[in-house]
Amino acid sequence: MSMLFPRWMNALPTVVAIGAISALTTVAAGTWYWATPDFWEVGYMPTQPGSGFNHQIHAGRLGMDCRYCHTNVEDSHWANIPTASTCMGCHTEQKLKPEYDPGDKVAFIREAYAADESIPWRRVHKLPDYVGNFPHHMHVRAGVSCFSCHGQIRGMPVVYQEQGLGMGWCLDCHRNVEDNIVGPSKVTDLVWAEQHLKERAQGADNATPEAKQIIKSLQESIAGGGPQNCGACHQ
Ligand code: HEC
Ligand code: HEC
Ligand code: HEC
Ligand code: HEC
Ligand code: HEC
């Protein structure tokens, strides 16, 4: 009988316990690392309803301005997603020439519109609730391009989260506003903004007069505390 339960098995509970502890430590360390926004949320790309919405076609190939649909980006604390009626401006039956009409792919828009329902688009960018104050419009009005925070949307068939949106990301820009202002008249010109900011990062003194003026006034206001106070964002 003694052969059936060899002596080393007396140590089994200890071995199991040590194994469990080190496994837990690995999981905890892994979660801590991966759960920080840069690893967890960058690239976040939820599946959208129907055949989705393609920015590369509309904002890229067709050249539509962001504000045609995101109408309140300059005026409101929160950016808006357009309603189905905005889409119906073009996707009403027989409105587009047959060679451009996407047919069945836009049926979900017509159905939502006919039923007076909104299309259940899924949120891509979302700050935690304890960040009580992110005035979206002030950023746009100060001349920060959509490109700086959302990436090259004009080239995205499906929108995904390109930036970490963590606290360090906010503070980095607030400390270096001069690297990020393109001026209000250029905020939605994403292709220009990408090229222009790249050159600036490489040392070019390329800010437009409009941008230079804003940078100067911001440096003065931010030097006085500005949005670096804890209470500015955590209200
Ligand atoms: C024809 C209308 C239209 C135009 C033009 C348009 N968008 Fe959108 N946008 C949408 C719709 C609809 C959604 C929601 C579906 C999705 O997320 O793909 C959206 C989503 C987004 C999101 C993700 C929002 C979230 O949930 O976090 C961003 C960022 C965005 N758009 C930026 C832009 C930028 C920048 C431009 C201009 C270069 C632009 N959009 C032009 C219709 C439009
Ligand atoms: C200014 C006109 C215009 C508006 C407004 C517009 N679209 Fe379109 N959309 C088009 C055109 C044109 C095409 C076809 C482009 C092509 O394939 O050449 C298209 C294509 C599409 C397609 C098919 C994409 C594919 O993968 O082939 C979908 C889906 C779509 N639009 C959804 C929307 C939604 C959702 C909205 C509102 C948020 C919207 N559109 C607003 C002009 C518009
Ligand atoms: C300073 C960074 C920054 C700039 C510049 C910026 N955004 Fe945003 N945007 C964000 C953040 C962060 C969120 C998420 C906000 C939240 O959760 O409260 C967001 C959210 C959005 C949403 C989602 C709204 C919703 O409720 O689903 C849209 C659409 C959007 N932005 C479009 C734009 C467009 C278009 C521009 C350029 C005109 C732009 N953004 C410029 C950072 C920015
Ligand atoms: C790419 C640059 C950039 C990023 C990223 C950015 N900001 Fe800002 N932020 C600015 C600029 C520029 C201003 C100054 C706007 C003004 O005073 O007109 C500003 C101002 C603010 C203000 C103060 C507005 C006021 O009342 O004076 C708050 C609050 C703020 N940002 C929150 C945030 C938060 C939260 C994030 C991160 C989620 C963030 N910002 C990310 C550029 C940025
Ligand atoms: C410019 C805006 C801004 C300012 C100023 C700011 N925070 Fe934050 N803070 C954020 C954002 C955005 C997040 C969310 C990051 C994320 O998604 O994990 C955050 C997260 C946090 C968290 C949670 C950390 C975590 O990893 O879960 C704490 C704690 C915090 N902030 C404390 C502070 C304190 C203390 C100050 C003042 C010294 C401060 N914050 C100033 C924007 C700001």
Coordinates of C-alpha atoms and ligand atoms in Angstrom, one line a residue:
M1 CA 0.0 0.0 0.0
S2 CA 2.8 2.4 0.8
M3 CA 3.8 2.2 -2.8
L4 CA 0.4 3.7 -3.9
F5 CA 1.0 6.8 -1.8
P6 CA 4.7 7.6 -2.2
R7 CA 6.4 9.8 0.4
W8 CA 6.8 12.9 -1.8
M9 CA 3.1 13.3 -2.0
N10 CA 3.1 14.5 1.6
A11 CA 4.6 17.7 0.2
L12 CA 1.8 18.1 -2.4
P13 CA -0.3 20.7 -0.6
T14 CA 2.7 23.0 -0.3
V15 CA 3.6 22.5 -3.9
V16 CA 0.1 23.3 -5.0
A17 CA 0.0 26.4 -2.8
I18 CA 3.3 27.8 -4.1
G19 CA 2.1 27.1 -7.7
A20 CA -1.1 28.9 -7.0
I21 CA 0.6 32.0 -5.5
S22 CA 3.0 32.4 -8.4
A23 CA 0.2 31.9 -10.9
L24 CA -1.8 34.6 -9.1
T25 CA 1.2 37.0 -9.0
T26 CA 1.7 36.5 -12.8
V27 CA -2.0 37.2 -13.5
A28 CA -2.0 40.3 -11.2
A29 CA 1.2 41.7 -12.8
G30 CA -0.1 40.9 -16.2
T31 CA -3.4 42.6 -15.6
W32 CA -1.8 45.7 -14.1
Y33 CA 0.4 46.0 -17.2
W34 CA -2.2 45.2 -19.8
A35 CA -5.1 47.0 -18.2
T36 CA -3.4 50.4 -18.5
P37 CA -5.2 52.2 -21.4
D38 CA -2.2 52.1 -23.7
F39 CA -2.3 48.4 -24.0
W40 CA -6.0 47.6 -23.3
E41 CA -7.8 50.3 -25.3
V42 CA -5.6 51.4 -28.1
G43 CA -6.9 49.7 -31.2
Y44 CA -10.4 49.2 -29.7
M45 CA -12.7 48.8 -32.6
P46 CA -16.3 47.6 -31.7
T47 CA -18.4 46.0 -34.4
Q48 CA -20.9 48.6 -35.6
P49 CA -24.6 47.9 -36.5
G50 CA -25.7 47.2 -40.1
S51 CA -22.9 47.5 -42.6
G52 CA -21.3 50.1 -40.3
F53 CA -20.1 53.5 -41.4
N54 CA -17.0 54.0 -43.5
H55 CA -15.0 57.2 -42.9
Q56 CA -12.6 56.3 -45.6
I57 CA -15.4 56.5 -48.2
H58 CA -17.2 59.6 -46.8
A59 CA -14.5 61.8 -45.2
G60 CA -11.7 60.4 -47.4
R61 CA -12.8 59.6 -51.0
L62 CA -16.0 61.8 -51.0
G63 CA -14.1 64.6 -49.1
M64 CA -16.9 65.4 -46.7
D65 CA -16.0 67.8 -43.9
C66 CA -16.2 66.2 -40.4
R67 CA -18.7 69.0 -39.3
Y68 CA -21.2 67.9 -42.0
C69 CA -22.1 65.1 -39.6
H70 CA -20.4 66.0 -36.3
T71 CA -22.2 69.3 -36.3
N72 CA -21.5 70.5 -32.8
V73 CA -17.8 69.9 -32.3
E74 CA -17.1 73.6 -32.0
D75 CA -20.0 74.3 -29.7
S76 CA -20.6 71.5 -27.3
H77 CA -18.9 69.9 -24.3
W78 CA -19.7 66.5 -26.0
A79 CA -19.2 65.7 -29.6
N80 CA -22.3 64.3 -31.4
I81 CA -22.9 61.4 -33.7
P82 CA -25.3 62.2 -36.6
T83 CA -28.8 60.9 -36.7
A84 CA -30.2 58.8 -39.5
S85 CA -31.8 61.8 -41.1
T86 CA -28.3 63.2 -41.8
C87 CA -27.5 60.1 -43.8
M88 CA -30.8 60.3 -45.6
G89 CA -29.7 63.5 -47.2
C90 CA -27.9 61.1 -49.6
H91 CA -29.3 57.6 -48.9
T92 CA -32.9 58.2 -49.7
E93 CA -34.0 55.8 -52.4
Q94 CA -33.0 56.9 -55.9
K95 CA -31.2 60.0 -54.6
L96 CA -27.7 58.9 -55.6
K97 CA -27.0 57.9 -59.2
P98 CA -27.4 54.1 -59.6
E99 CA -23.7 53.6 -60.1
Y100 CA -23.0 55.2 -56.7
D101 CA -26.0 53.8 -54.8
P102 CA -24.8 51.2 -52.2
G103 CA -28.3 49.5 -52.4
D104 CA -28.8 46.9 -49.7
K105 CA -25.9 48.1 -47.6
V106 CA -27.8 51.2 -46.6
A107 CA -31.2 49.4 -45.9
F108 CA -30.5 49.5 -42.2
I109 CA -30.4 53.3 -42.3
R110 CA -33.7 53.6 -44.2
E111 CA -35.3 51.2 -41.8
A112 CA -34.1 53.1 -38.7
Y113 CA -35.3 56.3 -40.3
A114 CA -38.7 55.0 -41.3
A115 CA -39.2 53.6 -37.7
D116 CA -38.0 56.9 -36.2
E117 CA -35.3 55.0 -34.3
S118 CA -31.7 55.9 -33.9
I119 CA -29.0 53.6 -35.2
P120 CA -27.3 52.0 -32.1
W121 CA -23.7 53.0 -33.0
R122 CA -21.3 51.7 -30.4
R123 CA -19.0 54.2 -28.6
V124 CA -15.3 53.9 -29.5
H125 CA -13.8 56.7 -27.3
K126 CA -14.9 56.9 -23.7
L127 CA -13.3 58.5 -20.7
P128 CA -13.9 57.1 -17.3
D129 CA -16.8 58.8 -15.4
Y130 CA -14.4 60.2 -12.8
V131 CA -12.9 62.4 -15.4
G132 CA -15.7 64.8 -14.9
N133 CA -14.5 67.5 -17.3
F134 CA -13.4 67.1 -20.8
P135 CA -14.6 70.1 -22.8
H136 CA -14.4 68.7 -26.3
H137 CA -15.3 71.9 -28.0
M138 CA -12.6 74.0 -26.3
H139 CA -10.0 71.8 -27.8
V140 CA -11.4 72.1 -31.3
R141 CA -11.8 75.9 -30.9
A142 CA -8.2 76.2 -29.7
G143 CA -7.1 74.7 -32.9
V144 CA -6.2 71.1 -31.9
S145 CA -6.9 68.9 -34.9
C146 CA -9.1 65.9 -34.7
F147 CA -6.0 64.1 -36.0
S148 CA -4.1 64.7 -32.8
C149 CA -6.6 62.8 -30.7
H150 CA -8.4 60.4 -33.1
G151 CA -5.7 59.6 -35.7
Q152 CA -6.1 59.6 -39.4
I153 CA -9.9 59.1 -39.5
R154 CA -9.9 59.9 -43.3
G155 CA -8.1 56.7 -43.9
M156 CA -10.2 54.5 -41.6
P157 CA -12.8 52.2 -43.1
V158 CA -13.8 51.4 -39.4
V159 CA -13.0 53.9 -36.6
Y160 CA -10.7 52.6 -33.8
Q161 CA -9.1 54.2 -30.8
E162 CA -5.7 55.4 -31.8
Q163 CA -4.5 57.2 -28.6
G164 CA -4.3 55.9 -25.1
L165 CA -6.5 58.7 -23.6
G166 CA -4.8 58.2 -20.2
M167 CA -4.0 61.0 -17.9
G168 CA -0.4 61.2 -19.0
W169 CA -1.5 61.7 -22.5
C170 CA -3.7 64.7 -21.5
L171 CA -0.9 66.3 -19.5
D172 CA 1.7 65.8 -22.1
C173 CA -0.2 67.9 -24.6
H174 CA -1.1 70.5 -22.0
R175 CA 2.6 71.0 -21.2
N176 CA 3.5 71.1 -24.9
V177 CA 0.6 72.9 -26.6
E178 CA 2.9 74.5 -29.1
D179 CA 3.5 71.1 -30.7
N180 CA -0.2 70.5 -31.2
I181 CA -2.0 73.6 -32.4
V182 CA -2.8 73.8 -36.1
G183 CA -5.4 76.6 -35.7
P184 CA -9.2 76.5 -35.9
S185 CA -9.4 76.9 -39.7
K186 CA -7.4 73.7 -40.1
V187 CA -8.7 71.3 -37.5
T188 CA -10.7 69.1 -39.8
D189 CA -8.1 69.1 -42.6
L190 CA -6.6 65.9 -41.3
V191 CA -4.3 65.1 -44.1
W192 CA -2.7 68.5 -44.0
A193 CA -2.6 68.4 -40.2
E194 CA -0.8 65.0 -40.2
Q195 CA 1.9 66.2 -42.5
H196 CA 2.2 69.7 -40.9
L197 CA 2.6 68.3 -37.3
K198 CA 5.1 65.7 -38.5
E199 CA 7.3 68.5 -39.9
R200 CA 6.9 70.5 -36.7
A201 CA 8.0 67.5 -34.7
Q202 CA 11.1 67.3 -36.8
G203 CA 11.9 70.9 -35.9
A204 CA 10.2 73.0 -38.6
D205 CA 8.9 76.4 -37.4
N206 CA 5.8 76.0 -39.5
A207 CA 2.9 77.3 -37.4
T208 CA 0.5 79.6 -39.3
P209 CA 0.1 83.1 -38.0
E210 CA -3.3 82.0 -36.7
A211 CA -1.8 79.1 -34.8
K212 CA 1.1 81.2 -33.5
Q213 CA -1.2 83.7 -31.9
I214 CA -3.2 81.0 -30.1
I215 CA 0.0 79.3 -28.9
K216 CA 1.3 82.5 -27.5
S217 CA -1.9 83.2 -25.5
L218 CA -2.2 79.6 -24.3
Q219 CA 1.3 79.6 -23.0
E220 CA 0.5 82.6 -20.9
S221 CA -2.7 81.1 -19.5
I222 CA -1.3 77.6 -19.0
A223 CA 1.7 79.1 -17.2
G224 CA -0.7 80.4 -14.6
G225 CA -1.9 76.9 -13.7
G226 CA -4.3 76.2 -16.6
P227 CA -5.7 72.8 -17.1
Q228 CA -2.9 71.1 -15.2
N229 CA -4.8 71.4 -11.8
C230 CA -6.3 68.2 -10.6
G231 CA -9.7 69.9 -10.2
A232 CA -9.7 71.0 -13.9
C233 CA -10.4 67.5 -15.1
H234 CA -11.6 65.7 -12.0
Q235 CA -14.5 67.7 -11.0
Ligands
HEC1 C1 -21.3 61.3 -43.3 C2 -21.2 61.5 -41.8 C3 -19.8 61.6 -41.2 C4 -18.7 62.3 -41.5 C5 -18.6 63.2 -42.8 C6 -17.7 62.1 -40.5 N1 -18.2 61.2 -39.6 FE1 -17.3 60.6 -37.9 N2 -18.8 59.3 -37.5 C7 -20.0 59.2 -38.2 C8 -20.8 58.1 -37.7 C9 -22.2 57.7 -38.2 C10 -20.1 57.6 -36.6 C11 -20.5 56.4 -35.7 C12 -20.1 55.1 -36.2 C13 -18.7 54.8 -36.1 O1 -18.1 55.0 -35.0 O2 -18.0 54.4 -37.0 C14 -18.8 58.4 -36.5 C15 -17.9 58.2 -35.5 C16 -16.7 59.0 -35.4 C17 -15.8 58.8 -34.3 C18 -15.8 57.8 -33.2 C19 -16.8 58.3 -32.1 C20 -16.7 57.4 -30.9 O3 -17.7 56.6 -30.8 O4 -15.8 57.5 -30.1 C21 -14.8 59.8 -34.5 C22 -13.6 60.0 -33.7 C23 -15.2 60.5 -35.7 N3 -16.3 60.0 -36.2 C24 -14.4 61.5 -36.3 C25 -14.6 62.0 -37.5 C26 -13.7 62.9 -38.2 C27 -12.4 63.4 -37.6 C28 -14.3 63.3 -39.4 C29 -13.7 64.2 -40.5 C30 -12.4 63.8 -41.0 C31 -15.6 62.6 -39.5 N4 -15.7 61.8 -38.3 C32 -16.5 62.6 -40.5 C33 -20.3 60.0 -39.3 C34 -19.5 60.9 -40.0
HEC2 C1 -23.1 63.5 -49.1 C2 -23.8 62.2 -49.4 C3 -23.7 61.2 -48.3 C4 -24.1 61.2 -47.0 C5 -24.6 62.4 -46.2 C6 -23.9 59.9 -46.5 N1 -23.4 59.0 -47.5 FE1 -23.1 57.1 -47.3 N2 -22.4 57.0 -49.2 C7 -22.5 58.0 -50.1 C8 -22.0 57.6 -51.4 C9 -21.8 58.4 -52.6 C10 -21.6 56.2 -51.2 C11 -21.1 55.2 -52.2 C12 -19.6 55.5 -52.3 C13 -19.0 54.5 -53.3 O1 -19.0 53.3 -53.0 O2 -18.5 55.0 -54.3 C14 -22.0 55.9 -49.8 C15 -21.8 54.6 -49.3 C16 -22.3 54.2 -48.0 C17 -22.3 52.9 -47.5 C18 -21.8 51.6 -48.2 C19 -20.4 51.5 -47.9 C20 -19.7 50.4 -48.5 O3 -19.0 49.6 -47.7 O4 -19.7 50.2 -49.7 C21 -22.8 52.9 -46.3 C22 -23.1 51.7 -45.3 C23 -23.1 54.3 -46.0 N3 -22.8 55.1 -47.1 C24 -23.6 54.7 -44.8 C25 -23.9 56.1 -44.5 C26 -24.3 56.5 -43.2 C27 -24.5 55.7 -41.9 C28 -24.5 57.9 -43.3 C29 -24.9 58.9 -42.2 C30 -24.1 58.9 -41.0 C31 -24.1 58.3 -44.7 N4 -23.7 57.1 -45.3 C32 -24.2 59.5 -45.2 C33 -22.9 59.3 -49.8 C34 -23.3 59.8 -48.6
HEC3 C1 -7.9 67.0 -27.4 C2 -8.3 65.7 -28.0 C3 -9.5 65.7 -29.0 C4 -9.7 66.5 -30.1 C5 -8.8 67.6 -30.7 C6 -10.9 66.0 -30.7 N1 -11.4 64.9 -30.0 FE1 -13.1 63.9 -30.3 N2 -13.0 63.0 -28.5 C7 -11.9 63.1 -27.7 C8 -12.1 62.3 -26.5 C9 -11.2 62.1 -25.3 C10 -13.4 61.7 -26.6 C11 -14.2 60.9 -25.6 C12 -14.9 61.9 -24.7 C13 -15.7 61.4 -23.5 O1 -15.7 60.1 -23.3 O2 -16.3 62.2 -22.8 C14 -13.9 62.2 -27.9 C15 -15.1 61.9 -28.5 C16 -15.5 62.1 -29.8 C17 -16.7 61.6 -30.4 C18 -17.7 60.7 -29.8 C19 -18.9 61.3 -29.3 C20 -19.9 60.3 -28.7 O3 -20.6 60.7 -27.8 O4 -19.9 59.1 -29.2 C21 -16.7 62.1 -31.7 C22 -17.8 61.9 -32.8 C23 -15.5 63.0 -31.9 N3 -14.8 63.0 -30.7 C24 -15.2 63.6 -33.0 C25 -14.2 64.6 -33.1 C26 -14.0 65.4 -34.3 C27 -14.8 65.4 -35.5 C28 -12.9 66.2 -34.0 C29 -12.3 67.3 -34.8 C30 -13.2 68.4 -35.2 C31 -12.4 65.8 -32.6 N4 -13.3 64.9 -32.1 C32 -11.4 66.4 -31.9 C33 -10.7 63.8 -27.9 C34 -10.6 64.7 -28.9
HEC4 C1 -3.3 67.3 -28.3 C2 -3.5 68.3 -27.2 C3 -4.4 68.1 -26.1 C4 -4.8 66.9 -25.5 C5 -4.3 65.5 -25.9 C6 -5.7 67.2 -24.4 N1 -5.8 68.5 -24.3 FE1 -7.0 69.5 -22.9 N2 -6.4 71.3 -23.7 C7 -5.6 71.5 -24.8 C8 -5.5 72.9 -25.1 C9 -4.8 73.5 -26.2 C10 -6.3 73.5 -24.1 C11 -6.6 75.1 -24.0 C12 -7.9 75.4 -24.5 C13 -8.2 76.9 -24.1 O1 -7.9 77.3 -23.0 O2 -8.8 77.5 -25.0 C14 -6.9 72.5 -23.3 C15 -7.7 72.8 -22.2 C16 -8.3 71.8 -21.4 C17 -9.1 72.1 -20.2 C18 -9.4 73.5 -19.7 C19 -10.4 74.2 -20.3 C20 -10.6 75.5 -19.6 O3 -11.6 75.6 -18.9 O4 -9.7 76.4 -19.7 C21 -9.4 70.9 -19.7 C22 -10.3 70.7 -18.5 C23 -8.8 69.9 -20.5 N3 -8.1 70.5 -21.5 C24 -9.0 68.5 -20.3 C25 -8.3 67.5 -21.0 C26 -8.4 66.1 -20.7 C27 -9.2 65.5 -19.6 C28 -7.6 65.5 -21.7 C29 -7.4 64.0 -21.8 C30 -8.5 63.1 -21.8 C31 -7.1 66.5 -22.5 N4 -7.5 67.7 -22.1 C32 -6.2 66.2 -23.6 C33 -5.0 70.5 -25.5 C34 -5.1 69.1 -25.3
HEC5 C1 -5.8 67.2 -18.0 C2 -6.7 66.5 -17.3 C3 -6.3 65.8 -16.0 C4 -5.6 66.5 -14.9 C5 -5.2 67.9 -14.9 C6 -5.5 65.5 -13.9 N1 -6.0 64.3 -14.3 FE1 -6.1 62.6 -13.2 N2 -6.9 61.6 -14.8 C7 -7.2 62.2 -16.1 C8 -7.7 61.1 -17.0 C9 -8.1 61.4 -18.4 C10 -7.6 59.9 -16.2 C11 -8.1 58.6 -16.8 C12 -7.0 57.7 -17.3 C13 -7.5 56.4 -17.6 O1 -8.3 56.2 -18.5 O2 -7.0 55.4 -17.0 C14 -7.1 60.2 -14.9 C15 -6.9 59.3 -13.9 C16 -6.6 59.6 -12.6 C17 -6.5 58.7 -11.5 C18 -6.8 57.2 -11.6 C19 -5.5 56.5 -12.0 C20 -5.6 55.2 -12.5 O3 -4.6 54.8 -13.1 O4 -6.7 54.5 -12.4 C21 -6.1 59.4 -10.4 C22 -5.9 58.8 -9.0 C23 -5.9 60.7 -10.8 N3 -6.2 60.9 -12.2 C24 -5.5 61.7 -9.9 C25 -5.1 63.0 -10.4 C26 -4.5 64.0 -9.5 C27 -4.1 63.8 -8.1 C28 -4.3 65.1 -10.3 C29 -3.6 66.4 -9.9 C30 -2.2 66.3 -9.6 C31 -4.9 64.8 -11.6 N4 -5.3 63.6 -11.6 C32 -4.9 65.7 -12.7 C33 -7.1 63.5 -16.4 C34 -6.5 64.5 -15.6

